[in-house]
Amino acid sequence: MDKSLEKQLAKWLRDQQGACGAYLKFSMCLGVFNGALLVAQAWLLATVLHGVIIDAAPKAQFGYHVVGLALLIALRAAVAFVRERVSFEAGKRLRTEVRAAVLNKLDRLGPAFISGKPAGAWASIVLEQVEDLHDFYARYLPQMSLAGFIPLIILCCAFPLNWMAGLILLITAPLIPLFMILVGMGAADANRRNFSALQQLSGHFMDRLKALSTLKLFNRAAAEEQAIAKASEEFRERTMAVLRLAFLSSAVLEFFAAVSIAVLAVYFGFSYLGELNFGHYGVPISLFTGMFILIMAPEFYQPLRDLGSHYHAKAQAIGAAEALMELLNAPEPLANGAQPLPVGDITIRAHNLKVLSMDGVQLAGPLSFTIAPQQKVALVGPSGAGKTSLLNVLLGFLPYEGELTVNGVALRELDIAAWRTQLGWLGQSPQLFYGSIADNLRMGNEQLSDEQLWHCLAQAHVADFVRAQPEGLAHQIGEFSAGLSVGQAQRLSLARTLAKQAPLLLLDEPSASLDSQNEQWVLAALQQALSDKACLMITHRLDQLASMDQVWVLADGAIVQQGTVAQLSEQEGVFQRMLQELPLQASLDDDELTSAGGIQ
């Protein structure tokens, strides 16, 4: 990984620690307090051993010392438990806030951005990658402070007793973080590659799971099973590479900590044998001094060893932060608008409008048009002409250049949430959520009564289906509209759109993938609902255009023709060629054109 990028990611991670609240600092304070208790525990133990072994004092003299030692052990255990709980709470708060920020960001970016990755990839970011931030805040950051404070406390206690012992501790201490850094240099890259493989595997698996019935139908299940097995094996190999780094780091740290403690023990051993006579301040080294420093020596290196064992948490967090930071810093299509929508009927005007992708690539334009109140406009044209992009920019899901105004106010200046309350959207793929029919129709608008819901269901020709369910409006819809046919799901989506009572409807081929009966019901409901509303509808069915006031023909991102059905059918151009390419059963009949004021 590029060092500048790694620094940016590390800075981003530290910038998020405010989400942990006071719990992170409290965890650090508890750790330092536990270190101070450790020093007191070592002092009591060394005092008792020196008094009993060297001074031959009666054991009863140390009753209070033993009681104090037992209390210190119990207190240290309690502090360690509380610190663990506090650290977990810090990580939990961080994960909750980051996950909420990710979901809110995805909500603001909209489906045009989300469709750029498979659903499994987004699930990996929201679930696994956010979870992998936990140990960085719950363990690594608190341990960094302890790795500085506790060795300093022990050095302050060791140097006044024996400067050589303090010097040994001071010299050997940097070996552990040095080798920790050397071993962990590749850990961030390994984790980043691991997350990339996990995203691909998640996206691949989720997409194939949703299309399982289709794969079986075309006898492709075995081939996809092999592809998933191959992707799983690649992910396993990357995961094992990360684990090898983690175990190697721990082994190296344990080795150098053991060597350092051994050097200290050898120094005191030879000093007691009389072979070494330096390090003290003119006073022979007592058993208290040796025992006190040797008891504290493992705890001197323990925070550094713990930091090393948690170092992979930093590498893991940096690997996860790359995708999270990229997502949270992604530019939003309409992020700065706050102006309320002017009252009155909605009039939309565009002049030299260019619709852009999230990457700044032009998808359609320049476009100039006007949608008047209650005007019905149909968008037709070949696939890839920019029809859906135009709907997405009106919904606020894509950025744009040029002029696009609603009642004279630029769309980018409007409060986008307030603007969307004025829009009703219906696409070709029903999007119903797990919950009751009533919940799906209300979509959080609890002001809608059951009577109003039944009216919308009747308009959408789906009331009979709902009444046939034992629970009626409380009937539960499963994930991915489980338990419903495509026609039923589409008509329930239509009922939800009608329940919104929006003055402008944006329709993306609402009758696609429906059988003839469901198509008739949906079109009849729409024709009734559009009597007092404006509408912009994408369709490939030219036999659905008779009720439209205007037809706009898009080709290569531009409006190449516009007018009534009758006018366009007589003009040479894209629309006439589309009519000629229609099969006989789907072509416009004379009665439809006559009703539109066309061929006589």
Coordinates of C-alpha atoms in Angstrom, one line a residue:
M1 CA 0.0 0.0 0.0
D2 CA 1.2 3.5 -0.8
K3 CA 2.6 5.1 2.4
S4 CA 0.7 8.4 1.8
L5 CA -2.6 6.4 1.5
E6 CA -1.8 4.5 4.6
K7 CA -1.2 7.7 6.5
Q8 CA -4.5 9.1 5.2
L9 CA -6.3 6.0 6.3
A10 CA -4.6 6.0 9.8
K11 CA -5.6 9.7 10.2
W12 CA -9.2 8.9 9.1
L13 CA -9.3 6.1 11.7
R14 CA -8.1 8.5 14.5
D15 CA -10.6 11.1 13.4
Q16 CA -13.5 8.7 14.1
Q17 CA -12.5 8.0 17.7
G18 CA -14.7 10.8 18.9
A19 CA -17.6 8.4 18.3
C20 CA -16.3 6.2 21.2
G21 CA -17.2 9.1 23.6
A22 CA -15.6 9.1 27.0
Y23 CA -15.3 5.3 27.0
L24 CA -12.0 5.2 25.1
K25 CA -10.3 7.6 27.5
F26 CA -11.9 5.8 30.5
S27 CA -10.5 2.5 29.2
M28 CA -7.0 4.1 29.0
C29 CA -7.2 5.4 32.6
L30 CA -8.3 2.0 33.9
G31 CA -5.3 0.5 32.2
V32 CA -2.9 2.9 33.8
F33 CA -4.6 2.4 37.2
N34 CA -4.1 -1.3 36.8
G35 CA -0.4 -0.7 36.1
A36 CA -0.1 1.3 39.3
L37 CA -1.8 -1.5 41.2
L38 CA 0.7 -3.9 39.7
V39 CA 3.6 -1.9 41.1
A40 CA 2.0 -1.9 44.6
Q41 CA 1.4 -5.7 44.3
A42 CA 5.1 -6.3 43.3
W43 CA 6.3 -4.1 46.2
L44 CA 4.2 -6.0 48.8
L45 CA 5.3 -9.4 47.4
A46 CA 9.0 -8.4 47.4
T47 CA 8.7 -7.0 50.9
V48 CA 7.2 -10.2 52.2
L49 CA 9.8 -12.4 50.5
H50 CA 12.7 -10.3 51.7
G51 CA 11.4 -10.2 55.3
V52 CA 10.8 -13.9 55.5
I53 CA 13.9 -15.1 53.7
I54 CA 16.6 -12.5 54.5
D55 CA 15.4 -10.8 57.7
A56 CA 13.9 -14.1 59.1
A57 CA 11.1 -12.0 60.5
P58 CA 8.0 -13.8 62.0
K59 CA 5.3 -14.6 59.4
A60 CA 2.7 -13.0 61.6
Q61 CA 4.4 -9.6 61.1
F62 CA 3.3 -9.7 57.4
G63 CA -0.4 -10.5 58.0
Y64 CA -1.5 -7.0 56.7
H65 CA 0.8 -7.4 53.7
V66 CA -0.8 -10.7 52.7
V67 CA -4.3 -9.3 53.1
G68 CA -3.3 -6.2 51.1
L69 CA -1.8 -8.5 48.4
A70 CA -5.1 -10.5 48.2
L71 CA -7.1 -7.3 47.9
L72 CA -4.8 -6.0 45.2
I73 CA -5.2 -9.2 43.2
A74 CA -9.0 -9.0 43.5
L75 CA -9.0 -5.3 42.7
R76 CA -6.8 -5.8 39.6
A77 CA -9.2 -8.5 38.4
A78 CA -12.1 -6.2 38.9
V79 CA -10.4 -3.3 37.1
A80 CA -9.4 -5.6 34.2
F81 CA -13.1 -6.8 33.9
V82 CA -14.4 -3.2 33.9
R83 CA -11.8 -2.1 31.4
E84 CA -12.8 -5.0 29.1
R85 CA -16.4 -4.0 29.3
V86 CA -15.6 -0.3 28.8
S87 CA -13.4 -1.0 25.8
F88 CA -16.2 -3.1 24.2
E89 CA -18.6 -0.3 24.7
A90 CA -16.2 2.1 23.0
G91 CA -15.9 -0.2 20.0
K92 CA -19.7 -0.8 19.9
R93 CA -20.5 2.9 19.9
L94 CA -17.9 3.4 17.1
R95 CA -19.4 0.6 15.0
T96 CA -22.9 1.8 15.5
E97 CA -22.0 5.4 14.4
V98 CA -19.9 4.3 11.4
R99 CA -22.6 1.8 10.3
A100 CA -25.3 4.5 10.6
A101 CA -23.1 6.9 8.6
V102 CA -22.5 4.3 5.9
L103 CA -26.2 3.5 5.6
N104 CA -27.2 7.2 5.6
K105 CA -24.5 7.9 2.9
L106 CA -25.9 5.1 0.8
D107 CA -29.4 6.5 1.2
R108 CA -28.2 9.9 0.1
L109 CA -26.2 8.5 -2.9
G110 CA -29.2 6.6 -4.1
P111 CA -29.7 3.5 -6.3
A112 CA -27.8 4.9 -9.2
F113 CA -24.6 4.7 -7.1
I114 CA -25.5 1.5 -5.3
S115 CA -26.1 -0.4 -8.6
G116 CA -22.4 0.0 -9.4
K117 CA -21.6 -2.9 -7.1
P118 CA -23.3 -6.2 -6.3
A119 CA -25.5 -6.3 -3.2
G120 CA -23.1 -8.7 -1.6
A121 CA -20.2 -6.2 -1.9
W122 CA -22.3 -3.6 0.0
A123 CA -23.3 -6.2 2.6
S124 CA -19.5 -6.9 3.1
I125 CA -18.8 -3.2 3.7
V126 CA -21.8 -2.6 6.0
L127 CA -21.3 -5.8 8.1
E128 CA -17.7 -7.3 7.9
Q129 CA -15.7 -4.2 7.3
V130 CA -17.4 -2.1 10.0
E131 CA -17.0 -5.0 12.4
D132 CA -13.3 -5.1 11.7
L133 CA -12.9 -1.6 13.1
H134 CA -13.9 -2.8 16.6
D135 CA -10.6 -4.2 17.8
F136 CA -8.7 -1.1 16.6
Y137 CA -10.7 1.1 19.0
A138 CA -11.5 -1.4 21.7
R139 CA -8.0 -2.8 22.0
Y140 CA -5.3 -1.2 19.8
L141 CA -5.7 2.5 20.7
P142 CA -6.1 1.9 24.5
Q143 CA -3.1 -0.4 24.4
M144 CA -1.0 2.3 22.6
S145 CA -1.4 4.5 25.7
L146 CA -0.6 1.7 28.1
A147 CA 2.5 0.8 26.1
G148 CA 3.8 4.2 26.9
F149 CA 2.5 4.8 30.5
I150 CA 3.1 1.5 32.2
P151 CA 6.8 1.0 31.1
L152 CA 7.4 4.6 32.2
I153 CA 5.9 3.9 35.6
I154 CA 8.0 0.8 36.1
L155 CA 11.2 2.6 34.9
C156 CA 10.5 5.4 37.5
C157 CA 10.4 2.7 40.1
A158 CA 13.4 0.7 38.8
F159 CA 16.0 3.4 38.3
P160 CA 16.1 4.7 41.9
L161 CA 16.8 1.1 43.1
N162 CA 19.2 0.0 40.4
W163 CA 20.3 2.0 37.5
M164 CA 21.7 -1.0 35.6
A165 CA 18.4 -2.8 35.8
G166 CA 16.6 0.3 34.6
L167 CA 19.1 0.7 31.7
I168 CA 18.6 -3.0 30.6
L169 CA 14.8 -2.4 30.5
L170 CA 15.2 0.9 28.7
I171 CA 17.6 -0.5 26.0
T172 CA 15.7 -3.8 25.4
A173 CA 12.2 -2.1 25.3
P174 CA 12.5 -0.7 21.7
L175 CA 13.3 -4.1 20.3
I176 CA 9.7 -5.2 20.7
P177 CA 8.0 -2.3 18.8
L178 CA 10.8 -2.3 16.2
F179 CA 10.3 -6.0 15.3
M180 CA 6.6 -5.5 15.6
I181 CA 6.7 -2.8 12.9
L182 CA 9.0 -4.9 10.7
V183 CA 6.8 -7.9 10.9
G184 CA 3.6 -6.0 10.4
M185 CA 4.7 -3.9 7.5
G186 CA 2.8 -6.2 5.0
A187 CA -0.2 -6.8 7.2
A188 CA -2.2 -3.8 5.9
D189 CA -1.7 -4.9 2.3
A190 CA -2.7 -8.4 3.1
N191 CA -5.8 -7.3 4.9
R192 CA -6.7 -5.0 2.0
R193 CA -6.4 -7.8 -0.5
N194 CA -8.4 -10.0 1.8
F195 CA -11.2 -7.5 2.0
S196 CA -11.2 -7.1 -1.8
A197 CA -11.5 -10.9 -2.1
L198 CA -14.3 -11.0 0.5
Q199 CA -16.3 -8.3 -1.4
Q200 CA -16.0 -10.2 -4.7
L201 CA -16.9 -13.5 -3.1
S202 CA -19.9 -11.9 -1.3
G203 CA -21.1 -10.2 -4.4
H204 CA -20.7 -13.3 -6.5
F205 CA -22.5 -15.5 -4.0
M206 CA -25.4 -13.1 -3.4
D207 CA -26.0 -12.7 -7.1
R208 CA -25.9 -16.4 -7.7
L209 CA -28.2 -17.1 -4.8
K210 CA -30.8 -14.7 -6.0
A211 CA -30.6 -16.3 -9.5
L212 CA -30.5 -19.9 -8.3
S213 CA -33.8 -20.9 -10.0
T214 CA -32.6 -19.4 -13.3
L215 CA -29.3 -21.2 -13.0
K216 CA -31.0 -24.5 -12.4
L217 CA -33.4 -23.9 -15.3
F218 CA -30.4 -23.5 -17.7
N219 CA -28.4 -26.3 -16.1
R220 CA -25.6 -23.9 -15.0
A221 CA -25.7 -24.7 -11.2
A222 CA -22.7 -27.1 -11.4
A223 CA -20.6 -24.5 -13.2
E224 CA -21.5 -21.8 -10.8
E225 CA -20.7 -24.2 -7.9
Q226 CA -17.2 -24.6 -9.2
A227 CA -16.8 -20.8 -9.6
I228 CA -17.9 -20.2 -6.0
A229 CA -15.6 -23.0 -4.8
K230 CA -12.6 -21.4 -6.7
A231 CA -13.4 -17.9 -5.2
S232 CA -13.8 -19.5 -1.7
E233 CA -10.4 -21.1 -2.1
E234 CA -8.8 -17.8 -3.1
F235 CA -10.4 -16.2 -0.1
R236 CA -9.1 -19.0 2.2
E237 CA -5.6 -18.6 1.0
R238 CA -5.7 -14.8 1.6
T239 CA -7.1 -15.3 5.0
M240 CA -4.4 -17.8 5.9
A241 CA -1.8 -15.3 4.7
V242 CA -3.2 -12.7 7.2
L243 CA -3.2 -15.2 10.0
R244 CA 0.4 -16.2 9.3
L245 CA 1.4 -12.6 9.7
A246 CA -0.5 -12.3 13.0
F247 CA 1.0 -15.5 14.4
L248 CA 4.5 -14.6 13.2
S249 CA 4.2 -11.2 14.9
S250 CA 3.2 -12.8 18.2
A251 CA 6.0 -15.4 18.1
V252 CA 8.7 -12.7 17.4
L253 CA 7.4 -10.5 20.3
E254 CA 7.3 -13.4 22.8
F255 CA 10.9 -14.4 21.8
F256 CA 12.4 -10.9 22.4
A257 CA 10.4 -10.3 25.6
A258 CA 11.7 -13.7 27.0
V259 CA 15.3 -12.8 26.0
S260 CA 15.1 -9.4 27.6
I261 CA 13.8 -10.8 30.9
A262 CA 16.5 -13.4 30.8
V263 CA 19.2 -10.8 30.5
L264 CA 17.8 -9.0 33.5
A265 CA 17.7 -12.3 35.5
V266 CA 21.3 -13.1 34.5
Y267 CA 22.4 -9.7 35.7
F268 CA 20.8 -10.1 39.2
G269 CA 22.0 -13.7 39.4
F270 CA 25.6 -12.8 38.8
S271 CA 25.3 -9.8 41.1
Y272 CA 24.1 -12.1 44.0
L273 CA 27.0 -14.4 43.3
G274 CA 29.4 -11.5 43.5
E275 CA 30.6 -11.7 39.9
L276 CA 29.1 -8.3 39.1
N277 CA 29.4 -5.2 41.2
F278 CA 27.8 -2.3 39.4
G279 CA 24.3 -0.8 39.0
H280 CA 23.7 -0.1 42.6
Y281 CA 24.1 3.2 44.4
G282 CA 26.8 2.1 46.9
V283 CA 24.4 -0.2 48.6
P284 CA 24.6 -4.0 48.0
I285 CA 21.7 -5.3 45.9
S286 CA 19.1 -6.7 48.3
L287 CA 16.7 -9.5 47.6
F288 CA 13.9 -6.9 47.8
T289 CA 15.5 -5.0 44.9
G290 CA 16.0 -8.1 42.7
M291 CA 12.6 -9.6 43.4
F292 CA 10.7 -6.2 43.0
I293 CA 12.3 -5.5 39.6
L294 CA 12.1 -9.1 38.4
I295 CA 8.4 -9.3 39.3
M296 CA 7.8 -6.1 37.4
A297 CA 9.9 -7.1 34.4
P298 CA 7.3 -9.3 32.6
E299 CA 4.7 -6.6 33.2
F300 CA 7.2 -4.0 31.7
Y301 CA 7.2 -5.9 28.4
Q302 CA 3.5 -7.1 28.6
P303 CA 1.9 -3.9 27.3
L304 CA 4.4 -3.9 24.4
R305 CA 3.6 -7.6 23.7
D306 CA -0.1 -6.9 23.9
L307 CA 0.4 -4.0 21.5
G308 CA 2.1 -6.3 19.2
S309 CA -0.6 -8.9 19.4
H310 CA -3.2 -6.1 18.7
Y311 CA -1.1 -4.7 15.8
H312 CA -2.9 -6.9 13.3
A313 CA -6.1 -5.1 14.5
K314 CA -4.5 -1.9 13.2
A315 CA -3.6 -3.5 9.9
Q316 CA -7.1 -5.0 9.7
A317 CA -8.7 -1.6 10.4
I318 CA -6.6 0.1 7.8
G319 CA -7.6 -2.5 5.2
A320 CA -11.3 -2.0 6.1
A321 CA -11.0 1.8 6.2
E322 CA -10.0 2.1 2.6
A323 CA -13.5 1.2 1.2
L324 CA -15.3 3.0 4.1
M325 CA -13.4 6.2 3.6
E326 CA -13.9 6.1 -0.2
L327 CA -17.6 5.6 0.3
L328 CA -18.1 8.2 3.0
N329 CA -16.1 10.8 1.0
A330 CA -17.9 10.0 -2.2
P331 CA -19.5 13.2 -3.7
E332 CA -23.3 13.3 -3.4
P333 CA -25.3 14.3 -6.4
L334 CA -27.4 16.9 -4.7
A335 CA -25.7 17.5 -1.3
N336 CA -26.0 21.2 -0.6
G337 CA -29.6 22.0 -1.3
A338 CA -31.7 23.4 1.5
Q339 CA -34.2 25.7 -0.1
P340 CA -37.9 24.7 0.4
L341 CA -40.0 23.8 -2.6
P342 CA -42.1 26.8 -3.8
V343 CA -45.8 26.2 -3.4
G344 CA -48.0 25.7 -6.4
D345 CA -48.3 23.3 -9.3
I346 CA -45.0 21.8 -10.3
T347 CA -43.3 23.0 -13.5
I348 CA -40.0 21.5 -14.5
R349 CA -37.7 23.3 -17.0
A350 CA -34.4 22.2 -18.3
H351 CA -32.0 24.1 -20.6
N352 CA -28.7 22.5 -21.9
L353 CA -29.1 19.9 -19.2
K354 CA -26.3 17.3 -19.1
V355 CA -26.8 14.3 -16.9
L356 CA -23.5 12.9 -15.4
S357 CA -22.6 9.7 -13.8
M358 CA -21.1 9.7 -10.3
D359 CA -17.7 9.6 -11.9
G360 CA -18.5 12.7 -14.0
V361 CA -19.1 10.9 -17.3
Q362 CA -21.8 12.4 -19.4
L363 CA -24.7 10.0 -19.7
A364 CA -27.2 12.2 -21.5
G365 CA -27.6 15.7 -22.9
P366 CA -27.7 18.5 -23.6
L367 CA -31.4 18.4 -23.1
S368 CA -33.9 21.2 -23.1
F369 CA -37.6 20.7 -22.2
T370 CA -40.5 21.7 -20.1
I371 CA -42.9 19.6 -18.1
A372 CA -46.0 21.6 -17.3
P373 CA -48.5 20.8 -14.5
Q374 CA -50.6 17.7 -15.2
Q375 CA -48.8 17.1 -18.5
K376 CA -48.2 13.4 -19.5
V377 CA -45.0 12.8 -21.2
A378 CA -43.7 9.4 -22.6
L379 CA -40.0 8.7 -23.1
V380 CA -39.2 6.3 -25.9
G381 CA -36.0 5.3 -27.7
P382 CA -33.5 2.5 -28.0
S383 CA -31.8 1.0 -25.0
G384 CA -28.9 3.1 -23.6
A385 CA -30.4 6.3 -25.0
G386 CA -30.4 8.0 -21.5
K387 CA -34.1 7.5 -20.5
T388 CA -33.4 6.1 -17.0
S389 CA -30.6 8.6 -16.5
L390 CA -33.1 11.4 -17.0
L391 CA -35.4 9.9 -14.4
N392 CA -32.5 9.5 -12.0
V393 CA -31.5 13.1 -12.3
L394 CA -35.0 14.2 -11.6
L395 CA -35.1 12.0 -8.5
G396 CA -31.8 13.6 -7.3
F397 CA -29.7 10.4 -7.7
L398 CA -27.3 11.7 -10.4
P399 CA -25.4 15.0 -10.7
Y400 CA -25.9 17.3 -13.6
E401 CA -24.6 20.4 -15.4
G402 CA -26.7 23.1 -17.0
E403 CA -30.1 24.4 -15.9
L404 CA -32.8 22.2 -14.2
T405 CA -35.4 24.1 -12.3
V406 CA -38.5 23.3 -10.3
N407 CA -40.9 26.2 -10.2
G408 CA -38.0 28.5 -11.0
V409 CA -35.7 27.1 -8.4
A410 CA -32.6 25.1 -9.4
L411 CA -33.0 21.4 -8.4
R412 CA -29.5 21.4 -6.7
E413 CA -30.6 24.2 -4.4
L414 CA -33.8 22.4 -3.2
D415 CA -34.2 20.4 -0.1
I416 CA -34.0 17.0 -1.9
A417 CA -36.0 15.2 0.8
A418 CA -38.8 17.7 0.5
W419 CA -38.6 17.4 -3.3
R420 CA -38.9 13.7 -3.3
T421 CA -42.2 13.9 -1.3
Q422 CA -43.7 15.4 -4.4
L423 CA -42.6 12.5 -6.6
G424 CA -44.2 9.1 -7.0
W425 CA -42.0 6.4 -8.6
L426 CA -42.8 3.1 -10.1
G427 CA -40.3 0.9 -11.8
Q428 CA -40.4 -2.4 -13.7
S429 CA -38.9 -4.4 -10.8
P430 CA -41.2 -4.4 -7.7
Q431 CA -39.3 -3.4 -4.5
L432 CA -41.4 -4.6 -1.6
F433 CA -39.9 -5.0 1.9
Y434 CA -40.2 -7.6 4.6
G435 CA -43.3 -6.6 6.7
S436 CA -47.0 -6.3 6.4
I437 CA -48.9 -5.0 3.3
A438 CA -50.0 -2.0 5.3
D439 CA -46.4 -1.2 6.3
N440 CA -45.3 -1.5 2.7
L441 CA -48.1 0.9 1.5
R442 CA -47.6 3.4 4.3
M443 CA -43.8 3.5 4.1
G444 CA -43.7 5.4 7.4
N445 CA -46.6 7.7 6.7
E446 CA -48.8 6.6 9.6
Q447 CA -51.4 9.3 8.7
L448 CA -52.8 7.0 6.0
S449 CA -55.9 5.3 7.3
D450 CA -56.9 1.7 6.5
E451 CA -59.8 3.1 4.4
Q452 CA -57.3 5.1 2.2
L453 CA -55.1 2.0 1.8
W454 CA -58.1 -0.1 0.7
H455 CA -59.0 2.6 -1.8
C456 CA -55.5 2.5 -3.3
L457 CA -55.6 -1.3 -3.4
A458 CA -58.9 -1.2 -5.2
Q459 CA -57.5 1.4 -7.7
A460 CA -54.5 -1.0 -8.4
H461 CA -56.9 -4.0 -8.8
V462 CA -55.2 -5.9 -6.0
A463 CA -57.8 -5.4 -3.2
D464 CA -59.4 -8.9 -3.9
F465 CA -56.0 -10.6 -3.3
V466 CA -55.5 -8.8 0.0
R467 CA -59.0 -9.5 1.2
A468 CA -58.4 -13.2 0.4
Q469 CA -55.6 -13.3 3.0
P470 CA -56.6 -14.3 6.5
E471 CA -54.8 -11.3 8.0
G472 CA -55.8 -8.8 5.4
L473 CA -53.6 -5.6 5.5
A474 CA -51.5 -7.3 8.2
H475 CA -50.5 -10.1 5.8
Q476 CA -46.7 -10.5 5.9
I477 CA -44.6 -10.1 2.8
G478 CA -41.4 -12.1 2.8
E479 CA -37.9 -11.0 1.6
F480 CA -37.7 -10.2 -2.1
S481 CA -41.5 -10.3 -2.3
A482 CA -41.6 -13.9 -1.3
G483 CA -45.1 -15.4 -1.6
L484 CA -46.2 -13.0 -4.3
S485 CA -46.3 -13.3 -8.1
V486 CA -44.7 -10.6 -10.2
G487 CA -48.1 -9.2 -11.1
Q488 CA -49.2 -9.0 -7.5
A489 CA -46.0 -7.4 -6.4
Q490 CA -46.2 -4.8 -9.2
R491 CA -49.8 -4.0 -8.4
L492 CA -49.0 -3.6 -4.7
S493 CA -46.1 -1.3 -5.7
L494 CA -48.6 0.7 -7.8
A495 CA -50.9 0.9 -4.8
R496 CA -48.0 2.3 -2.7
T497 CA -47.3 4.9 -5.4
L498 CA -50.9 5.9 -5.5
A499 CA -51.1 6.2 -1.7
K500 CA -48.4 8.8 -1.8
Q501 CA -50.7 11.2 -3.7
A502 CA -47.7 12.8 -5.4
P503 CA -48.4 15.5 -8.1
L504 CA -45.7 14.1 -10.4
L505 CA -45.3 10.4 -11.2
L506 CA -42.0 9.0 -12.7
L507 CA -42.7 5.6 -14.3
D508 CA -40.0 3.3 -15.6
E509 CA -41.7 0.7 -17.8
P510 CA -44.3 -0.1 -15.1
S511 CA -46.0 -2.8 -17.2
A512 CA -42.8 -4.7 -18.2
S513 CA -42.6 -8.4 -17.3
L514 CA -46.4 -8.6 -16.7
D515 CA -48.8 -10.9 -18.4
S516 CA -51.6 -9.4 -20.4
Q517 CA -54.2 -9.4 -17.6
N518 CA -51.9 -7.7 -15.1
E519 CA -50.7 -5.3 -17.7
Q520 CA -54.3 -4.2 -18.4
W521 CA -55.0 -3.7 -14.7
V522 CA -51.8 -1.7 -14.1
L523 CA -52.4 0.5 -17.2
A524 CA -56.1 1.0 -16.3
A525 CA -55.1 2.1 -12.7
L526 CA -52.4 4.4 -14.0
Q527 CA -54.8 6.0 -16.6
Q528 CA -57.3 6.7 -13.8
A529 CA -54.6 8.0 -11.4
L530 CA -53.0 10.3 -14.0
S531 CA -56.2 12.3 -14.5
D532 CA -55.0 15.1 -12.2
K533 CA -51.2 14.5 -12.1
A534 CA -48.2 15.1 -14.3
C535 CA -46.3 12.0 -15.5
L536 CA -43.0 11.1 -17.1
M537 CA -43.1 7.5 -18.3
I538 CA -40.4 5.4 -19.9
T539 CA -41.9 2.7 -22.1
H540 CA -40.9 0.4 -25.0
R541 CA -44.6 -0.3 -25.7
L542 CA -45.6 2.1 -28.4
D543 CA -49.2 0.9 -28.0
Q544 CA -49.3 2.6 -24.6
L545 CA -48.8 6.1 -25.9
A546 CA -52.4 7.1 -26.9
S547 CA -53.1 8.7 -23.5
M548 CA -49.9 10.7 -23.5
D549 CA -49.8 14.5 -24.2
Q550 CA -46.3 14.4 -25.5
V551 CA -43.8 11.8 -26.7
W552 CA -40.1 12.5 -26.5
V553 CA -37.8 10.3 -28.5
L554 CA -34.3 9.9 -27.1
A555 CA -31.4 8.6 -29.0
D556 CA -27.7 8.9 -28.1
G557 CA -28.6 10.9 -25.0
A558 CA -30.5 13.7 -26.8
I559 CA -34.1 14.4 -27.5
V560 CA -34.2 14.0 -31.3
Q561 CA -38.0 14.2 -31.7
Q562 CA -41.0 15.4 -29.6
G563 CA -44.7 15.8 -30.3
T564 CA -47.9 13.8 -30.2
V565 CA -48.2 10.2 -31.4
A566 CA -49.9 11.3 -34.5
Q567 CA -47.3 14.0 -35.3
L568 CA -44.4 11.6 -34.8
S569 CA -45.9 8.8 -36.7
E570 CA -46.0 11.0 -39.8
Q571 CA -42.4 12.3 -39.5
E572 CA -39.4 10.5 -40.8
G573 CA -37.0 9.7 -38.0
V574 CA -36.4 7.3 -35.1
F575 CA -40.0 7.0 -34.0
Q576 CA -41.3 6.0 -37.4
R577 CA -38.5 3.4 -37.7
M578 CA -39.5 2.1 -34.3
L579 CA -43.1 1.7 -35.5
Q580 CA -41.9 -0.1 -38.6
E581 CA -39.8 -2.5 -36.5
L582 CA -42.8 -3.4 -34.3
P583 CA -44.2 -6.9 -34.8
L584 CA -47.8 -6.9 -36.0
Q585 CA -49.4 -7.8 -32.7
A586 CA -47.5 -5.0 -30.8
S587 CA -47.9 -2.2 -33.4
L588 CA -50.2 0.7 -33.1
D589 CA -53.7 0.0 -34.5
D590 CA -55.7 2.6 -36.4
D591 CA -58.2 3.1 -33.6
E592 CA -55.4 4.1 -31.1
L593 CA -53.9 6.6 -33.6
T594 CA -57.4 7.9 -34.4
S595 CA -58.1 8.5 -30.7
A596 CA -54.8 10.4 -30.6
G597 CA -55.9 12.6 -33.4
G598 CA -53.7 11.0 -36.0
I599 CA -54.4 8.7 -39.0
Q600 CA -57.9 8.9 -40.3

